[in-house]
Coordinates of C-alpha atoms in Angstrom, one line a residue:
Chain A
M1 CA 60.5 -60.6 -44.6
V2 CA 60.3 -60.2 -48.3
R3 CA 63.0 -58.0 -49.7
G4 CA 62.0 -57.8 -53.3
Q5 CA 64.0 -59.5 -56.0
A6 CA 67.3 -57.7 -55.3
S7 CA 70.2 -59.4 -53.8
F8 CA 71.6 -56.1 -52.7
L9 CA 70.1 -54.1 -49.8
L10 CA 71.1 -50.8 -51.3
E11 CA 72.2 -50.0 -54.8
A12 CA 73.4 -46.5 -55.7
A13 CA 74.0 -45.8 -59.3
G14 CA 75.8 -42.7 -60.7
I15 CA 75.0 -40.4 -57.8
G16 CA 76.1 -36.9 -58.6
K17 CA 75.9 -33.8 -56.4
R18 CA 77.2 -30.3 -57.2
F19 CA 77.5 -27.3 -54.9
G20 CA 78.0 -24.5 -57.3
G21 CA 81.2 -25.3 -59.2
L22 CA 82.2 -28.1 -56.8
R23 CA 81.4 -31.6 -57.8
A24 CA 81.1 -33.2 -54.3
L25 CA 79.9 -36.5 -55.8
N26 CA 80.8 -37.4 -59.3
G27 CA 78.8 -40.5 -60.3
V28 CA 79.1 -42.6 -57.1
S29 CA 78.0 -46.2 -57.6
L30 CA 78.1 -48.7 -54.8
A31 CA 76.1 -51.6 -53.6
L32 CA 75.5 -52.9 -50.0
Q33 CA 74.8 -56.5 -49.1
P34 CA 72.2 -57.3 -46.4
D35 CA 73.5 -58.3 -43.0
T36 CA 76.9 -56.8 -43.4
I37 CA 78.9 -54.0 -41.9
T38 CA 80.2 -51.8 -44.7
G39 CA 82.8 -49.1 -44.1
L40 CA 82.9 -46.0 -46.3
I41 CA 86.3 -44.5 -46.2
G42 CA 88.3 -42.0 -48.1
P43 CA 90.4 -38.9 -47.6
N44 CA 88.9 -35.7 -46.2
G45 CA 86.6 -34.0 -48.7
A46 CA 86.1 -37.2 -50.6
G47 CA 82.3 -36.9 -50.4
K48 CA 81.5 -39.4 -47.7
T49 CA 79.2 -37.2 -45.6
T50 CA 77.7 -35.8 -48.8
F51 CA 76.8 -39.3 -49.9
F52 CA 75.2 -39.9 -46.5
N53 CA 73.2 -36.8 -46.8
V54 CA 72.0 -37.8 -50.3
L55 CA 71.2 -41.3 -49.1
T56 CA 69.2 -40.1 -46.1
G57 CA 67.3 -37.5 -48.1
I58 CA 68.8 -34.4 -46.6
Y59 CA 70.3 -33.5 -50.0
R60 CA 68.6 -34.1 -53.3
P61 CA 71.2 -35.5 -55.8
D62 CA 71.6 -33.8 -59.2
E63 CA 71.8 -37.2 -60.9
G64 CA 71.7 -40.9 -60.2
T65 CA 69.4 -43.4 -58.7
L66 CA 69.1 -45.2 -55.3
L67 CA 67.4 -48.5 -54.9
F68 CA 66.6 -49.8 -51.5
E69 CA 65.4 -53.4 -51.1
G70 CA 64.9 -53.3 -54.9
Q71 CA 62.6 -50.2 -54.8
P72 CA 63.5 -46.7 -55.7
L73 CA 64.3 -44.6 -52.7
P74 CA 62.5 -41.2 -52.4
M75 CA 65.0 -38.4 -53.0
G76 CA 65.2 -35.3 -50.8
Q77 CA 62.6 -36.6 -48.3
P78 CA 64.3 -37.5 -45.1
H79 CA 61.1 -38.6 -43.3
E80 CA 60.2 -41.0 -46.1
V81 CA 63.7 -42.4 -46.1
A82 CA 63.4 -43.1 -42.4
A83 CA 60.0 -44.7 -43.0
R84 CA 61.5 -47.0 -45.6
G85 CA 64.0 -48.3 -43.1
I86 CA 67.2 -46.2 -43.2
A87 CA 68.2 -44.5 -40.0
R88 CA 71.3 -42.4 -39.4
T89 CA 73.5 -40.7 -36.9
F90 CA 75.4 -37.5 -37.4
Q91 CA 79.1 -36.5 -37.6
N92 CA 78.5 -33.7 -35.1
I93 CA 76.1 -35.4 -32.7
R94 CA 72.6 -34.0 -33.2
L95 CA 70.5 -35.1 -30.3
F96 CA 67.4 -33.4 -29.1
A97 CA 69.7 -31.8 -26.5
N98 CA 67.3 -30.5 -24.0
M99 CA 65.0 -33.5 -23.9
S100 CA 65.5 -36.5 -21.7
V101 CA 67.5 -39.5 -22.9
L102 CA 64.3 -41.6 -22.9
E103 CA 62.4 -39.0 -24.8
N104 CA 65.0 -38.9 -27.5
V105 CA 64.5 -42.6 -28.1
M106 CA 60.7 -42.2 -27.9
V107 CA 60.9 -39.7 -30.7
G108 CA 62.6 -42.4 -32.8
R109 CA 59.5 -44.5 -32.4
H110 CA 57.3 -41.8 -34.0
V111 CA 57.6 -43.2 -37.5
R112 CA 56.4 -46.7 -36.4
T113 CA 53.5 -45.5 -34.3
R114 CA 50.3 -43.6 -35.3
A115 CA 48.5 -41.9 -32.4
G116 CA 47.2 -38.5 -33.6
V117 CA 45.9 -35.4 -32.1
L118 CA 42.4 -36.8 -31.3
G119 CA 43.9 -39.8 -29.6
A120 CA 46.0 -37.5 -27.5
L121 CA 43.2 -35.1 -26.7
F122 CA 40.7 -37.8 -25.7
Q123 CA 43.4 -40.2 -24.2
T124 CA 41.8 -43.2 -26.0
G125 CA 42.7 -46.7 -24.9
A126 CA 44.6 -47.3 -28.1
T127 CA 46.7 -44.2 -27.6
R128 CA 47.5 -45.1 -24.0
H129 CA 48.4 -48.6 -25.0
E130 CA 50.6 -47.3 -27.8
E131 CA 52.3 -44.9 -25.5
D132 CA 53.1 -47.8 -23.1
T133 CA 54.7 -49.8 -26.0
I134 CA 56.7 -46.8 -27.0
L135 CA 58.1 -46.4 -23.5
T136 CA 58.8 -50.1 -23.2
R137 CA 60.6 -50.3 -26.5
A138 CA 62.6 -47.1 -25.7
R139 CA 63.8 -48.6 -22.4
E140 CA 64.8 -51.8 -24.1
L141 CA 66.8 -49.9 -26.7
L142 CA 68.6 -47.9 -24.0
D143 CA 69.6 -51.2 -22.3
Y144 CA 70.6 -52.6 -25.7
V145 CA 73.1 -49.8 -26.3
G146 CA 74.3 -49.9 -22.7
I147 CA 72.9 -46.7 -21.2
G148 CA 69.8 -48.1 -19.6
T149 CA 70.4 -46.4 -16.3
Q150 CA 70.6 -42.9 -17.8
G151 CA 67.1 -42.6 -19.1
E152 CA 65.9 -39.7 -17.0
R153 CA 69.0 -37.6 -17.6
I154 CA 69.0 -34.7 -20.1
A155 CA 70.6 -35.7 -23.3
N156 CA 73.3 -33.1 -23.4
T157 CA 74.5 -33.9 -19.9
L158 CA 75.6 -37.4 -21.0
S159 CA 79.3 -38.1 -21.6
Y160 CA 80.4 -37.9 -25.2
G161 CA 80.6 -41.6 -25.7
D162 CA 77.1 -42.1 -24.2
Q163 CA 75.7 -39.4 -26.5
R164 CA 77.0 -41.4 -29.4
R165 CA 75.3 -44.5 -28.0
L166 CA 72.1 -42.6 -27.5
E167 CA 72.1 -41.4 -31.1
I168 CA 72.4 -45.1 -32.1
A169 CA 69.5 -46.1 -29.8
R170 CA 67.4 -43.3 -31.3
A171 CA 68.2 -44.4 -34.8
L172 CA 67.4 -48.1 -33.9
A173 CA 64.1 -47.0 -32.5
T174 CA 62.9 -46.4 -36.1
D175 CA 63.3 -50.2 -36.8
P176 CA 65.8 -49.6 -39.6
R177 CA 67.0 -52.2 -42.1
L178 CA 70.1 -50.1 -42.7
L179 CA 71.8 -48.1 -40.0
A180 CA 74.1 -45.3 -41.3
L181 CA 76.7 -44.1 -38.8
D182 CA 78.6 -41.0 -39.6
E183 CA 82.0 -41.2 -37.8
P184 CA 80.5 -43.0 -34.8
A185 CA 83.9 -43.5 -33.1
A186 CA 85.2 -39.9 -33.5
G187 CA 86.7 -38.7 -30.4
M188 CA 86.7 -42.1 -28.6
N189 CA 89.7 -43.8 -27.0
A190 CA 90.8 -47.3 -27.9
A191 CA 88.7 -49.0 -25.2
E192 CA 85.5 -47.1 -26.1
R193 CA 86.2 -47.9 -29.8
A194 CA 86.4 -51.6 -29.0
R195 CA 83.1 -51.5 -27.1
L196 CA 81.4 -49.6 -29.9
G197 CA 82.7 -52.2 -32.3
D198 CA 81.1 -54.9 -30.2
L199 CA 77.8 -53.0 -30.3
I200 CA 77.9 -52.5 -34.0
R201 CA 78.6 -56.2 -34.6
R202 CA 75.7 -57.1 -32.3
I203 CA 73.4 -54.8 -34.4
R204 CA 74.4 -56.6 -37.6
T205 CA 73.9 -60.0 -35.9
D206 CA 70.4 -58.9 -34.9
G207 CA 69.5 -58.3 -38.5
T208 CA 70.3 -54.6 -39.3
A209 CA 72.9 -53.9 -41.9
V210 CA 75.4 -51.1 -41.0
L211 CA 77.1 -48.5 -43.2
L212 CA 79.6 -46.4 -41.4
I213 CA 82.0 -43.6 -42.2
E214 CA 85.3 -43.7 -40.3
H215 CA 88.8 -42.3 -40.4
D216 CA 90.5 -44.8 -38.2
V217 CA 91.5 -47.2 -41.0
K218 CA 92.8 -49.9 -38.7
W219 CA 89.5 -50.0 -36.7
V220 CA 87.4 -50.0 -39.8
M221 CA 89.4 -52.9 -41.4
Q222 CA 88.9 -55.0 -38.2
L223 CA 85.2 -54.2 -37.9
C224 CA 83.8 -54.2 -41.4
D225 CA 82.9 -57.0 -43.8
R226 CA 83.1 -54.8 -46.8
I227 CA 84.8 -51.5 -47.6
S228 CA 84.0 -48.9 -50.1
V229 CA 86.5 -46.1 -50.8
L230 CA 85.6 -42.7 -52.1
D231 CA 88.0 -40.2 -53.5
Y232 CA 87.2 -36.9 -55.2
G233 CA 83.5 -37.8 -55.3
E234 CA 84.0 -41.2 -57.0
C235 CA 84.0 -44.7 -55.6
I236 CA 87.5 -46.0 -56.5
A237 CA 87.4 -49.4 -54.8
E238 CA 85.0 -51.8 -53.2
G239 CA 85.6 -55.2 -51.6
T240 CA 86.8 -57.0 -48.6
P241 CA 89.1 -55.2 -46.3
Q242 CA 92.1 -57.3 -47.5
A243 CA 91.4 -56.6 -51.1
V244 CA 90.9 -52.9 -50.6
Q245 CA 94.0 -52.5 -48.5
N246 CA 96.1 -53.9 -51.3
D247 CA 94.4 -51.9 -54.1
P248 CA 96.9 -49.6 -55.7
K249 CA 94.3 -47.0 -56.4
V250 CA 93.5 -46.8 -52.7
I251 CA 97.1 -46.6 -51.7
E252 CA 97.5 -43.8 -54.2
A253 CA 94.5 -41.9 -52.9
Y254 CA 95.7 -42.1 -49.3
L255 CA 99.5 -41.7 -49.8
G256 CA 99.8 -40.0 -53.2
V257 CA 101.1 -41.0 -56.6
G258 CA 104.3 -43.2 -56.5
A259 CA 103.8 -44.5 -53.0
T260 CA 103.6 -48.0 -54.4
Chain B
M1 CA 44.4 -30.6 -0.7
L2 CA 46.1 -27.9 -2.6
L3 CA 43.8 -28.6 -5.6
G4 CA 40.8 -28.3 -3.3
A5 CA 41.9 -24.9 -2.0
A6 CA 42.5 -23.7 -5.5
A7 CA 39.1 -24.8 -6.6
V8 CA 37.4 -23.0 -3.7
L9 CA 39.4 -19.9 -4.4
L10 CA 38.5 -19.9 -8.1
L11 CA 34.8 -20.5 -7.1
V12 CA 34.5 -17.6 -4.6
L13 CA 36.9 -15.2 -6.4
P14 CA 34.3 -13.6 -8.6
F15 CA 31.8 -13.1 -5.8
V16 CA 34.4 -11.6 -3.5
T17 CA 35.7 -9.4 -6.2
D18 CA 32.2 -8.3 -7.1
A19 CA 31.4 -7.5 -3.6
A20 CA 34.6 -5.7 -2.8
L21 CA 35.5 -3.9 -6.1
G22 CA 32.4 -4.1 -8.3
H23 CA 31.4 -5.5 -11.7
G24 CA 34.2 -3.7 -13.4
W25 CA 36.8 -5.8 -11.8
V26 CA 35.0 -9.1 -12.4
R27 CA 34.9 -8.0 -16.0
I28 CA 38.7 -7.6 -15.8
L29 CA 38.9 -11.2 -14.5
D30 CA 36.8 -12.3 -17.4
F31 CA 39.2 -10.8 -19.8
A32 CA 42.1 -12.2 -18.0
L33 CA 40.6 -15.7 -18.5
L34 CA 40.1 -15.0 -22.1
Y35 CA 43.7 -13.9 -22.5
V36 CA 44.8 -17.1 -20.7
L37 CA 42.9 -19.1 -23.3
L38 CA 44.6 -17.1 -26.1
A39 CA 48.0 -17.4 -24.5
L40 CA 47.6 -21.2 -24.1
G41 CA 46.8 -21.5 -27.8
L42 CA 49.8 -19.4 -28.9
N43 CA 51.9 -21.5 -26.5
I44 CA 51.2 -24.5 -28.6
V45 CA 52.7 -22.8 -31.6
V46 CA 55.5 -20.8 -30.0
G47 CA 56.2 -22.9 -26.9
Y48 CA 55.8 -26.4 -28.1
A49 CA 56.6 -26.3 -31.8
G50 CA 59.0 -23.3 -31.6
L51 CA 57.4 -21.3 -34.4
L52 CA 57.3 -17.6 -33.9
D53 CA 53.8 -16.3 -34.8
L54 CA 53.3 -12.5 -34.7
G55 CA 49.8 -12.6 -36.3
Y56 CA 48.0 -14.8 -33.8
V57 CA 45.2 -12.4 -33.2
A58 CA 44.0 -13.2 -36.8
F59 CA 42.7 -16.5 -35.5
F60 CA 41.0 -14.7 -32.6
A61 CA 39.4 -12.4 -35.2
V62 CA 38.3 -15.3 -37.3
G63 CA 36.6 -17.0 -34.4
A64 CA 35.0 -13.8 -33.2
Y65 CA 33.6 -12.9 -36.7
C66 CA 32.4 -16.5 -37.2
Y67 CA 30.3 -16.2 -34.0
A68 CA 29.2 -12.7 -34.8
L69 CA 28.0 -13.5 -38.3
L70 CA 26.3 -16.7 -37.4
A71 CA 24.5 -15.4 -34.3
S72 CA 23.3 -11.8 -35.0
P73 CA 20.7 -9.9 -37.0
H74 CA 23.4 -9.2 -39.6
F75 CA 22.5 -12.3 -41.6
D76 CA 19.6 -13.1 -39.3
L77 CA 21.2 -16.3 -38.3
H78 CA 21.1 -17.5 -34.7
W79 CA 23.1 -20.6 -34.2
P80 CA 23.2 -22.3 -30.8
L81 CA 26.4 -22.0 -28.7
W82 CA 27.3 -25.7 -29.1
A83 CA 27.6 -25.3 -32.8
L84 CA 29.1 -21.8 -32.8
L85 CA 32.1 -22.5 -30.7
P86 CA 33.3 -25.6 -32.6
A87 CA 32.6 -23.8 -35.9
G88 CA 34.8 -20.9 -34.8
A89 CA 37.5 -23.2 -33.7
L90 CA 37.4 -25.3 -36.9
L91 CA 37.3 -22.2 -39.2
A92 CA 40.3 -20.7 -37.3
A93 CA 42.1 -24.1 -37.6
S94 CA 41.6 -24.1 -41.4
F95 CA 43.0 -20.5 -41.5
G96 CA 45.9 -21.9 -39.6
V97 CA 46.5 -24.4 -42.3
L98 CA 46.0 -21.7 -44.9
L99 CA 48.7 -19.6 -43.4
G100 CA 51.0 -22.5 -42.7
T101 CA 51.0 -24.2 -46.0
P102 CA 52.9 -21.6 -48.0
T103 CA 55.0 -20.3 -45.1
L104 CA 56.4 -23.3 -43.2
G105 CA 59.4 -23.6 -45.4
L106 CA 60.5 -20.4 -43.7
R107 CA 62.3 -20.3 -40.3
G108 CA 62.6 -17.9 -37.4
D109 CA 62.5 -14.3 -38.3
Y110 CA 61.2 -14.9 -41.8
L111 CA 58.3 -16.9 -40.6
A112 CA 57.6 -14.2 -38.0
I113 CA 57.4 -11.5 -40.7
V114 CA 55.0 -13.5 -42.8
T115 CA 52.7 -14.3 -39.9
L116 CA 52.7 -10.6 -39.0
G117 CA 51.6 -9.8 -42.5
F118 CA 48.9 -12.5 -42.3
G119 CA 47.5 -10.9 -39.2
E120 CA 47.2 -7.5 -40.9
I121 CA 45.7 -9.1 -44.0
I122 CA 42.9 -10.6 -42.0
R123 CA 42.2 -7.4 -40.2
I124 CA 42.2 -5.4 -43.5
F125 CA 39.9 -7.9 -45.1
L126 CA 37.4 -7.6 -42.2
N127 CA 37.6 -3.9 -42.6
N128 CA 36.9 -3.9 -46.3
L129 CA 34.6 -6.9 -46.9
N130 CA 31.5 -4.7 -46.9
T131 CA 31.6 -4.1 -50.6
P132 CA 30.5 -5.3 -53.2
V133 CA 28.7 -7.8 -51.0
N134 CA 28.4 -6.8 -47.3
I135 CA 29.8 -9.7 -45.4
T136 CA 31.6 -8.2 -42.4
N137 CA 29.9 -4.8 -42.3
G138 CA 33.3 -3.1 -42.6
P139 CA 34.7 -0.7 -40.0
Q140 CA 31.3 -0.4 -38.3
G141 CA 31.6 -4.0 -37.1
V142 CA 28.8 -6.4 -36.2
S143 CA 26.6 -5.5 -33.3
L144 CA 23.6 -7.0 -31.5
I145 CA 25.3 -10.3 -31.3
D146 CA 23.4 -13.0 -29.4
P147 CA 24.6 -13.3 -25.9
L148 CA 26.3 -16.6 -24.8
R149 CA 23.5 -19.0 -24.0
I150 CA 23.7 -22.6 -22.6
G151 CA 20.4 -24.4 -23.3
P152 CA 17.7 -22.3 -21.6
W153 CA 20.1 -20.2 -19.6
S154 CA 21.2 -17.0 -21.2
L155 CA 24.5 -15.8 -19.6
G156 CA 23.6 -12.3 -20.7
Q157 CA 21.2 -11.8 -17.8
V158 CA 21.3 -11.9 -14.0
H159 CA 20.4 -15.2 -12.4
H160 CA 19.4 -16.1 -8.8
L161 CA 20.5 -19.3 -7.2
G162 CA 18.8 -19.6 -3.9
G163 CA 19.4 -16.2 -2.3
L164 CA 22.5 -15.6 -4.3
E165 CA 22.5 -13.1 -7.0
I166 CA 24.8 -14.0 -9.9
P167 CA 25.6 -11.0 -12.1
I168 CA 26.3 -11.3 -15.8
V169 CA 30.0 -10.9 -15.4
V170 CA 30.1 -13.8 -13.0
N171 CA 28.2 -16.0 -15.4
I172 CA 30.8 -15.2 -18.0
Y173 CA 33.6 -15.8 -15.5
F174 CA 32.4 -19.4 -14.9
L175 CA 32.0 -20.1 -18.6
F176 CA 35.5 -18.8 -19.4
L177 CA 36.9 -20.7 -16.4
V178 CA 35.5 -23.9 -17.8
G179 CA 37.1 -23.0 -21.2
V180 CA 40.5 -22.3 -19.5
L181 CA 40.4 -25.5 -17.5
L182 CA 39.6 -27.5 -20.6
A183 CA 42.4 -25.8 -22.5
I184 CA 44.8 -26.6 -19.7
V185 CA 43.9 -30.3 -19.7
L186 CA 44.1 -30.5 -23.5
S187 CA 47.4 -28.6 -23.6
R188 CA 48.9 -31.0 -21.1
R189 CA 47.7 -34.1 -23.0
L190 CA 49.1 -32.7 -26.2
E191 CA 52.5 -31.8 -24.6
H192 CA 53.0 -35.4 -23.3
S193 CA 51.8 -37.2 -26.4
R194 CA 53.5 -38.6 -29.4
I195 CA 52.7 -35.4 -31.2
G196 CA 53.9 -33.2 -28.4
R197 CA 57.3 -35.0 -28.4
A198 CA 57.5 -34.6 -32.1
W199 CA 57.0 -30.9 -31.8
A200 CA 59.7 -30.6 -29.1
A201 CA 62.0 -32.6 -31.3
I202 CA 61.4 -30.3 -34.3
R203 CA 62.1 -27.3 -32.0
E204 CA 65.3 -28.8 -30.8
D205 CA 66.8 -29.9 -34.2
E206 CA 64.7 -29.9 -37.3
V207 CA 67.2 -31.9 -39.5
A208 CA 67.6 -34.6 -36.9
A209 CA 63.8 -34.8 -36.4
A210 CA 63.2 -35.2 -40.2
S211 CA 65.9 -37.9 -40.3
M212 CA 64.1 -39.8 -37.5
G213 CA 61.0 -40.0 -39.8
L214 CA 59.1 -36.9 -38.6
H215 CA 57.1 -35.3 -41.3
T216 CA 58.1 -31.8 -40.1
R217 CA 55.9 -29.8 -42.5
N218 CA 52.7 -31.6 -41.5
L219 CA 53.6 -31.5 -37.8
K220 CA 54.2 -27.8 -37.9
L221 CA 50.9 -27.3 -39.8
L222 CA 49.2 -29.3 -37.0
A223 CA 50.7 -27.0 -34.4
F224 CA 49.5 -24.0 -36.3
A225 CA 46.0 -25.5 -36.6
M226 CA 45.8 -26.6 -33.0
G227 CA 47.0 -23.2 -31.7
A228 CA 44.6 -21.4 -34.1
S229 CA 41.6 -23.5 -32.9
F230 CA 42.2 -22.2 -29.3
G231 CA 42.3 -18.7 -30.8
G232 CA 39.1 -19.3 -32.7
L233 CA 37.4 -20.6 -29.6
S234 CA 38.4 -17.5 -27.6
G235 CA 37.2 -15.4 -30.4
G236 CA 33.7 -16.9 -30.2
L237 CA 33.6 -16.4 -26.5
F238 CA 34.8 -12.8 -26.9
A239 CA 32.1 -12.0 -29.5
G240 CA 29.3 -13.5 -27.4
F241 CA 30.5 -11.7 -24.3
Q242 CA 30.9 -8.3 -25.9
G243 CA 27.9 -8.4 -28.1
F244 CA 29.9 -6.4 -30.7
V245 CA 33.0 -7.0 -32.8
S246 CA 34.9 -4.7 -35.1
P247 CA 38.2 -4.9 -36.9
E248 CA 39.9 -2.5 -34.5
S249 CA 39.9 -5.1 -31.7
F250 CA 42.3 -7.3 -33.7
T251 CA 45.4 -5.2 -34.2
L252 CA 49.1 -6.2 -34.2
Q253 CA 49.3 -4.7 -30.7
E254 CA 47.1 -7.6 -29.5
S255 CA 49.2 -10.2 -31.2
V256 CA 52.3 -8.7 -29.6
M257 CA 50.6 -8.6 -26.2
I258 CA 49.6 -12.2 -26.3
L259 CA 53.1 -13.2 -27.3
C260 CA 54.5 -11.1 -24.4
M261 CA 52.2 -13.1 -22.0
V262 CA 53.7 -16.4 -23.3
V263 CA 57.3 -15.2 -23.2
L264 CA 57.0 -13.3 -19.9
G265 CA 55.3 -16.3 -18.2
G266 CA 57.6 -18.9 -19.6
M267 CA 56.9 -20.4 -22.9
G268 CA 56.3 -24.1 -23.1
N269 CA 55.1 -24.2 -19.5
I270 CA 51.4 -24.1 -18.9
A271 CA 51.6 -22.6 -15.4
G272 CA 54.0 -19.9 -16.6
V273 CA 51.8 -19.0 -19.6
V274 CA 48.7 -18.7 -17.3
L275 CA 50.7 -16.5 -14.9
G276 CA 51.9 -14.3 -17.7
A277 CA 48.5 -13.9 -19.1
V278 CA 46.9 -13.0 -15.8
L279 CA 49.7 -10.6 -14.9
L280 CA 49.7 -8.7 -18.1
S281 CA 45.9 -8.4 -18.3
V282 CA 45.3 -7.5 -14.7
L283 CA 48.3 -5.3 -13.8
P284 CA 47.6 -2.6 -16.3
E285 CA 44.1 -2.3 -15.0
A286 CA 45.4 -2.2 -11.4
L287 CA 47.8 0.6 -12.5
R288 CA 44.8 2.5 -13.9
A289 CA 43.3 2.4 -10.4
A290 CA 46.4 4.0 -9.0
G291 CA 45.2 7.3 -10.4
G292 CA 42.1 7.3 -8.3
L293 CA 44.2 6.3 -5.3
Q294 CA 46.4 9.3 -5.7
Q295 CA 43.4 11.6 -5.9
D296 CA 42.1 10.2 -2.6
L297 CA 45.3 10.2 -0.7
L298 CA 47.2 13.1 -2.1
G299 CA 44.4 15.4 -3.3
R300 CA 45.5 15.4 -6.9
V301 CA 46.8 13.1 -9.6
W302 CA 50.6 13.7 -9.6
V303 CA 51.5 11.0 -12.1
D304 CA 48.9 10.0 -14.6
P305 CA 49.2 6.2 -14.7
S306 CA 47.7 5.9 -18.2
N307 CA 50.7 7.8 -19.5
L308 CA 53.1 5.4 -17.6
R309 CA 51.5 2.1 -18.6
L310 CA 53.5 1.5 -21.8
L311 CA 56.7 2.8 -20.2
L312 CA 56.4 0.5 -17.3
F313 CA 55.4 -2.4 -19.6
G314 CA 58.4 -1.8 -21.8
L315 CA 60.7 -1.5 -18.7
A316 CA 59.3 -4.8 -17.3
L317 CA 60.1 -6.5 -20.6
V318 CA 63.6 -5.2 -20.8
L319 CA 64.3 -6.2 -17.2
M320 CA 62.9 -9.6 -17.9
M321 CA 65.1 -10.2 -20.9
L322 CA 68.1 -9.1 -18.9
L323 CA 67.4 -11.0 -15.7
R324 CA 65.2 -13.9 -16.5
P325 CA 65.0 -14.5 -20.3
E326 CA 63.4 -17.9 -19.8
G327 CA 60.3 -16.4 -18.2
L328 CA 58.8 -16.3 -14.7
L329 CA 57.9 -20.0 -14.6
P330 CA 59.9 -21.6 -17.4
A331 CA 59.6 -25.0 -19.0
R332 CA 62.5 -27.3 -18.0
A333 CA 63.9 -27.4 -21.5
R334 CA 63.9 -23.6 -21.9
Q335 CA 65.7 -23.0 -18.7
R336 CA 68.5 -25.4 -19.6
E337 CA 68.7 -23.9 -23.0
L338 CA 69.4 -20.5 -21.5
H339 CA 71.4 -21.4 -18.5
G340 CA 73.3 -24.5 -19.6

């Protein structure tokens, strides 16, 4: 696949977002490499989720630019962002709660399929064929994330961990080049975290870069290839887990001035 | 087997009703079918896409006037049925887009208020578009509308099939029945399509739906247009059946009634919506007959049922909301929403 001239998958430059007097993002610049797992960490209120919302088009930034695969990313248009190849999950799980597990993933295929109203009304051959491929792909993805036997259940009856997995399957259904996970391990125990880590590594190996927000620093350091640290709406450090861990600015942000 | 029995029942129902209760009751059945068609259309907007529309009758009006103006002496136009009905449906669909485009940024209550206003605007336009150029003939309405006609058969006259006499109201019954069956098939196909799933997703969580790549505005517009086209189709059938349309047939009361049918029956579920529409269109008429029954049995009318109709109707709705808010035959998803 041609990825333009850029060596970075995603380049954010000077992203600013204000809510009234609060500067939630204050000129965030960061770059993601393809085929990596990048962790976005920082203290509470650092602007991590706000950055996710800007990246995925839910918020329109007040300033700054986003380049994805070398091309400007549409701002404030979530459906176009998804079409360009960025899919996300949410901090507070946002499944289509009353639809079946399988249907949730099938909705994810929407952006890569095209059957319209006329196709549906007349049940054309092309529409039925496409519907079959949607179903097949959705089943594959449920197997992929490890909840293949749960397809007929209603989404909000799944266990918490399985709901997180379903959200990932739904996001993967859009064929993303970048998967953005907002606290995917929140509320999980150590064993569940380990299995989730395995899944995320497999997603990267299969060619989708991952950007994730997480509070469990130990887990993030083990999992991620690169780490970016946000504090007070600015990116204060970026690099390998080892480099970031020893960065005085990071230690200061987490532990306060004078901790070193 | 069950399907066969239902088919036979639907086939003999108008003849039996006609023989036992007279033309008037077959006419009530005709209107029941028309309301089913309307309720199925509104169900696409409210039940599938989750958009509250309080001005749905506007699309019914657009379809009815489209038929009336293109098939009456008013402009001396006499289009054939096969062109009139699609024209009405298409025109209503474009009015759906017209209403949806500026309003779909709104949600819930706000959208409901705007659609309510839209319904009134259409009615007031129909009432006043007789000057400076007489388009709608104002409050007098359009009369002498061509009866529904399929090829050489006018449905506006009595036919004989072998020894069987088929009255006008029975002709109409079968035409409307075909319309309803078609609407049911199309609704089902829509519901279980890529588009139907997308509507359900938007209803469940609009932010998540947009993040999954759904163009929420266009999909909502599509729901409005599809629902409106059912309304436009029913409007055409109504105009051809009545032979007369005037703005007063298209009041807010009608919009509310159709919405009640959808909610009472169970929005999002086709069987529920059909049941709701049949109940709410037939029961009030049955109640009306209760007056005559009292006269026969008790010698005088003790309780005038026409005074009680709205009271009983309101009472039924209050009880429904308390005891079974998901409707009589709810869609799976609705029931879960309300009962965990």
